[in-house]
PDB file of C-alpha atoms in Angstrom:
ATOM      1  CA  UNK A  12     -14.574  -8.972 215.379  1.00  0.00           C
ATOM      2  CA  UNK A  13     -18.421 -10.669 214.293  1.00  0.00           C
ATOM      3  CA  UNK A  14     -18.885  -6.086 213.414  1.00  0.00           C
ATOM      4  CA  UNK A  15     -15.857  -5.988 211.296  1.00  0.00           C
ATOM      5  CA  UNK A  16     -17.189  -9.184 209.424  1.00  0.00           C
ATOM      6  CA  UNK A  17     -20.279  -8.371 209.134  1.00  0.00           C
ATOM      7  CA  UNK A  18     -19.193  -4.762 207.477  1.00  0.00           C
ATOM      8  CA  UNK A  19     -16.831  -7.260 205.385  1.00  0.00           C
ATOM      9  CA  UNK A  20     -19.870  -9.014 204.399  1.00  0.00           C
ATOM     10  CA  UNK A  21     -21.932  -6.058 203.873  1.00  0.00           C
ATOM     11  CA  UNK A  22     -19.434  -4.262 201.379  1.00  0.00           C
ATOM     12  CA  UNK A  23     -19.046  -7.265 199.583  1.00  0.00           C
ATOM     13  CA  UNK A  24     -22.599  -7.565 198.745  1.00  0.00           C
ATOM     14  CA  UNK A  25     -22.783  -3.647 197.608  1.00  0.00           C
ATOM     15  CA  UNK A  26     -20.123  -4.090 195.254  1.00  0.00           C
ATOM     16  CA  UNK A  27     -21.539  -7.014 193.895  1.00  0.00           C
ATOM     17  CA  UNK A  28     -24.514  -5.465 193.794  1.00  0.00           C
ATOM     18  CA  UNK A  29     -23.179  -2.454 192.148  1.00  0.00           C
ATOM     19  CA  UNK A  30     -21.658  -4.262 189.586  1.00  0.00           C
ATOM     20  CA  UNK A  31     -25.191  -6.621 188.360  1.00  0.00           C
ATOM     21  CA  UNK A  32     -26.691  -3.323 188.115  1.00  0.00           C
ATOM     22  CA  UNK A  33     -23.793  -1.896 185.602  1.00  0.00           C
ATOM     23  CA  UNK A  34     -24.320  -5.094 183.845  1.00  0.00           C
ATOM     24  CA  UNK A  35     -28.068  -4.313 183.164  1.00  0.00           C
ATOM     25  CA  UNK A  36     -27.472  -0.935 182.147  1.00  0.00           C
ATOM     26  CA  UNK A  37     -25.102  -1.822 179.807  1.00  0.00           C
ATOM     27  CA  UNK A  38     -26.967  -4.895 178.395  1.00  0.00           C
ATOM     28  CA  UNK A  39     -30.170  -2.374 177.767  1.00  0.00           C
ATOM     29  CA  UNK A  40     -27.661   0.371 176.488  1.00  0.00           C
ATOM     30  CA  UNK A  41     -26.437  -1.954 173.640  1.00  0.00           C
ATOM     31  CA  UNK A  42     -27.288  -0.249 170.032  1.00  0.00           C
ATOM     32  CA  UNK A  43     -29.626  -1.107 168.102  1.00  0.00           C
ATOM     33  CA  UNK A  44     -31.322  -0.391 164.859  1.00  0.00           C
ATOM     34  CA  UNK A  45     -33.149   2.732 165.292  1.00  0.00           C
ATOM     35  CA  UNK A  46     -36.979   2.161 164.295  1.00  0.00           C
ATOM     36  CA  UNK A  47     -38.073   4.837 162.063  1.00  0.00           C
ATOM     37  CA  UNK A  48     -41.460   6.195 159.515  1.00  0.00           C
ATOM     38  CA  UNK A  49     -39.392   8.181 157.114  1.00  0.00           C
ATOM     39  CA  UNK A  50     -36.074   6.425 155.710  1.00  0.00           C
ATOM     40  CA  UNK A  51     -34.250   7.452 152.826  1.00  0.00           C
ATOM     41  CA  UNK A  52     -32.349   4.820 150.664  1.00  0.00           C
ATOM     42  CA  UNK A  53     -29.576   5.951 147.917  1.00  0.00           C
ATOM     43  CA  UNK A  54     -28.708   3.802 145.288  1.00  0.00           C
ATOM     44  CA  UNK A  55     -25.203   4.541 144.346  1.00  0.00           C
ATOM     45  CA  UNK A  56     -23.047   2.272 142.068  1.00  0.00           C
ATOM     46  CA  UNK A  57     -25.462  -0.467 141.640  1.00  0.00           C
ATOM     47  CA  UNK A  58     -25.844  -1.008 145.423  1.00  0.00           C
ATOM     48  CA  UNK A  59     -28.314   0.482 148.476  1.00  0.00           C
ATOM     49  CA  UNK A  60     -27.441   2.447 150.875  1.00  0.00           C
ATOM     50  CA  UNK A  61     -28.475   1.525 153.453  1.00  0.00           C
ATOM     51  CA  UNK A  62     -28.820  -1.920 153.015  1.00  0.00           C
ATOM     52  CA  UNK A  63     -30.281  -2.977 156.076  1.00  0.00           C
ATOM     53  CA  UNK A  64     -33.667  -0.501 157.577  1.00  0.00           C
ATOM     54  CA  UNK A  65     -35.879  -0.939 160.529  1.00  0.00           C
ATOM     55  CA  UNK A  66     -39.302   0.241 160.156  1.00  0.00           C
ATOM     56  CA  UNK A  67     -42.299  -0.258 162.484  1.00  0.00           C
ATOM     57  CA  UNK A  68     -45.077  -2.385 161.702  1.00  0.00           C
ATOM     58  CA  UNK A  69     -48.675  -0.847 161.537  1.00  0.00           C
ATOM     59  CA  UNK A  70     -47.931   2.815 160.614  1.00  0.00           C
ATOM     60  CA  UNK A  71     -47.390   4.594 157.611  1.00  0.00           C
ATOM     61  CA  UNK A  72     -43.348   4.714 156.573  1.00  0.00           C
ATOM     62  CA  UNK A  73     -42.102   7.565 153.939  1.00  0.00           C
ATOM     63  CA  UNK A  74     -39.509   5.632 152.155  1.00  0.00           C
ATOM     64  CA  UNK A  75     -37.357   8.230 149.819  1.00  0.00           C
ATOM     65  CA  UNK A  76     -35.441   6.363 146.970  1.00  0.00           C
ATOM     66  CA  UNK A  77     -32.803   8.351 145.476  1.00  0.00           C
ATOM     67  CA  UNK A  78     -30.852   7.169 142.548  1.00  0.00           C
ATOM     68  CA  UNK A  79     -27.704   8.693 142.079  1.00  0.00           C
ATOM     69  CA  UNK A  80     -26.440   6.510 138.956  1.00  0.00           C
ATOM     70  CA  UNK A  81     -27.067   7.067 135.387  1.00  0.00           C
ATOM     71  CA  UNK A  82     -29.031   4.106 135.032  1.00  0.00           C
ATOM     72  CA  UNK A  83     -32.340   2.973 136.299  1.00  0.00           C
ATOM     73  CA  UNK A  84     -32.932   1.141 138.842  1.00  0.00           C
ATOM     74  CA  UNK A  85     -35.763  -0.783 140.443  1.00  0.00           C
ATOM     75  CA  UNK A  86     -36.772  -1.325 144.617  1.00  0.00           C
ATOM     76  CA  UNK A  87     -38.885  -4.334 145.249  1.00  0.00           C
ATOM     77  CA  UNK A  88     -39.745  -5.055 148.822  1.00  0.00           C
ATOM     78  CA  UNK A  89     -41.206  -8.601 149.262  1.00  0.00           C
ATOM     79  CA  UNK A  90     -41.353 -11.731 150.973  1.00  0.00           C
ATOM     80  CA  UNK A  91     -39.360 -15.046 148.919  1.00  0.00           C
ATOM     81  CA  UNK A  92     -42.631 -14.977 146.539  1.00  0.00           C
ATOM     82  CA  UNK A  93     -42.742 -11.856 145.298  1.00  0.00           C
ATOM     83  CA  UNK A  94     -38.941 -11.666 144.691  1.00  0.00           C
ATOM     84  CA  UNK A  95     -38.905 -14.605 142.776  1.00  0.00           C
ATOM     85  CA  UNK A  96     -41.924 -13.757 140.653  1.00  0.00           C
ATOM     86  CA  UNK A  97     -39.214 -10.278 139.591  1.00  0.00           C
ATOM     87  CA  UNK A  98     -36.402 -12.952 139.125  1.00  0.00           C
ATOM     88  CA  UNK A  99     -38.447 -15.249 137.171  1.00  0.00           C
ATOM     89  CA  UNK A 100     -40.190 -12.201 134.933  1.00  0.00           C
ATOM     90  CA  UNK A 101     -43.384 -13.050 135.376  1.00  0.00           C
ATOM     91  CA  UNK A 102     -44.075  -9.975 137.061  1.00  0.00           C
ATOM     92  CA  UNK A 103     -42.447  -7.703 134.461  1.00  0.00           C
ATOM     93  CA  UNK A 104     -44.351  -4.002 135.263  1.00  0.00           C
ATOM     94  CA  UNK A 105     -44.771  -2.446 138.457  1.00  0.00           C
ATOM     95  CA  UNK A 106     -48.221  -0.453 138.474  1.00  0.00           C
ATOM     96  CA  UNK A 107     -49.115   1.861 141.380  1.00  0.00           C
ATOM     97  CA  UNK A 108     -47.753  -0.527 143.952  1.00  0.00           C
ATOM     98  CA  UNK A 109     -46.256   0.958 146.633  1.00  0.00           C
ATOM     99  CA  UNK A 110     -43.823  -1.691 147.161  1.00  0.00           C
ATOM    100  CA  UNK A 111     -42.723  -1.974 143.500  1.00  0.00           C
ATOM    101  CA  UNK A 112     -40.760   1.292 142.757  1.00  0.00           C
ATOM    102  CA  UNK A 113     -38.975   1.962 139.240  1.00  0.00           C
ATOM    103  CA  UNK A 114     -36.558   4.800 139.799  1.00  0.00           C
ATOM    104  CA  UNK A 115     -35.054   6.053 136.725  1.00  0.00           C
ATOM    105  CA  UNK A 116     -31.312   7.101 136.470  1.00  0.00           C
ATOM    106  CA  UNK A 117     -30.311  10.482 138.402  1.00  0.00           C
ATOM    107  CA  UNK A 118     -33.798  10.938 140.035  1.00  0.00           C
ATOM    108  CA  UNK A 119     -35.905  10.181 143.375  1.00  0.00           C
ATOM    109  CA  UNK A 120     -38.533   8.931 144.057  1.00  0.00           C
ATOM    110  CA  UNK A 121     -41.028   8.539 147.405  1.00  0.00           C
ATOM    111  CA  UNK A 122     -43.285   5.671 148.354  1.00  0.00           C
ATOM    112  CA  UNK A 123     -45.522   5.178 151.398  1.00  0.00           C
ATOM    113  CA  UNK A 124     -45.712   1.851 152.772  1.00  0.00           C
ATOM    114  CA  UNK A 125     -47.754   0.170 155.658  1.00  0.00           C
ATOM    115  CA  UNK A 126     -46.499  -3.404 156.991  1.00  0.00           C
ATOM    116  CA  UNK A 127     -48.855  -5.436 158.106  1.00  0.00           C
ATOM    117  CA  UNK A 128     -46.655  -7.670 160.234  1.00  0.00           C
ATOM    118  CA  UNK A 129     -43.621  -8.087 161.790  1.00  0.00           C
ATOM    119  CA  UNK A 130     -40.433 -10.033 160.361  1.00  0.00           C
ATOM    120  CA  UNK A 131     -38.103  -9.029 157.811  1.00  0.00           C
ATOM    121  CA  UNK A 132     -38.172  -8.599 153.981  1.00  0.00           C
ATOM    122  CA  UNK A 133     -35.818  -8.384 151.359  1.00  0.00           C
ATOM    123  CA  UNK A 134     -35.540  -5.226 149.236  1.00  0.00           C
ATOM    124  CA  UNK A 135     -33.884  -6.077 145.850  1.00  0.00           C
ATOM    125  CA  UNK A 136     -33.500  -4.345 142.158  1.00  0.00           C
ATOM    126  CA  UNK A 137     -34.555  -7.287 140.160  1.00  0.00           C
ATOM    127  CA  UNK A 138     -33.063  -5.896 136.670  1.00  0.00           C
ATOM    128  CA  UNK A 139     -30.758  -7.773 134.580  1.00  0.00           C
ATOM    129  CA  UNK A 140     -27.802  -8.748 136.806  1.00  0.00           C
ATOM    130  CA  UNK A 141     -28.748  -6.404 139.397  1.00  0.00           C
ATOM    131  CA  UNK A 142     -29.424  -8.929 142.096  1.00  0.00           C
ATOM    132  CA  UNK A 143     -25.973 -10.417 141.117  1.00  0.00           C
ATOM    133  CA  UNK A 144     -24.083  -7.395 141.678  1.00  0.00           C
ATOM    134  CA  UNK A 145     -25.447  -7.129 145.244  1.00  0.00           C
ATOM    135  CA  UNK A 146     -28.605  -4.735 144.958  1.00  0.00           C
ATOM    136  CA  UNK A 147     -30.218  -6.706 148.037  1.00  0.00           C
ATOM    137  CA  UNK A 148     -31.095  -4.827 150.883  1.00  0.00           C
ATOM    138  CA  UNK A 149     -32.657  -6.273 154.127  1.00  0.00           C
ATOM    139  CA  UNK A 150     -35.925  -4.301 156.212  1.00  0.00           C
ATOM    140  CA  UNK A 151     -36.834  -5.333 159.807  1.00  0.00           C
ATOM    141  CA  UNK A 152     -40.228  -4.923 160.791  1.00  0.00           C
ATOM    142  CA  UNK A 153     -40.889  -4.968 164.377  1.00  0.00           C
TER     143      UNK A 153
END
């Protein structure tokens, strides 16, 4: 009788065993956002696509912006300053900045950026009414 219990007992504890372990796996199996250097973002209909990206922080990151409507478009990738520096215009051209793109209708183009740090930024066409029509786009550094 205390043998079959103790079997009884035993069992019990492998199954529940069994079962926190199937918990983990799936827990650390849940998707995520792959991290990647070399993303490519179409702009199609006045929107991004994607509009969310996950980059790493540190490294160099090819970031291939093709524009597939027949007007131009713009890709800023800032913090809340720099965005609202495009909204207000007082940052009206875009020299060679690698995080200021101008991509004119029906064409690609390719920058190379390097974040410094982790967190997330905003990528947003900042001409008139673009914003509005939802040309916001969201990177995660990590």
């Amino acid at each position: 009788m205390l043998r079959t219990r103790a079997r009884l007992f035993l069992g019990a504890g492998l199954v529940a065993l069994v079962l926190v372990a199937g918990a983990a796996v799936v827990a650390l199996a849940r998707p995520t956002q792959p991290v990647t250097t070399a993303v490519t973002i179409e702009i199609h209909y006045s929107h991004f696509n994607p509009s969310e990206i996950a980059v790493p922080v540190g490294v160099p990151v090819t970031i291939t912006l093709r524009n597939d409507d027949p007007i131009d478009h713009e890709w800023i990738i800032g913090d809340d300053a720099v965005q609202q520096k495009h909204r207000t215009g007082t940052e009206l051209l875009h020299p060679s900045i690698p995080t200021e793109v101008v991509i004119a209708a029906l064409s690609t183009r390719t920058t190379v950026v390097t974040f410094a740090q982790a967190g997330q930024l905003k990528y947003i066409c900042h001409l008139p009414g673009h914003e509005a029509y939802g040309m916001v786009g969201v990177a995660t550094i990590r």
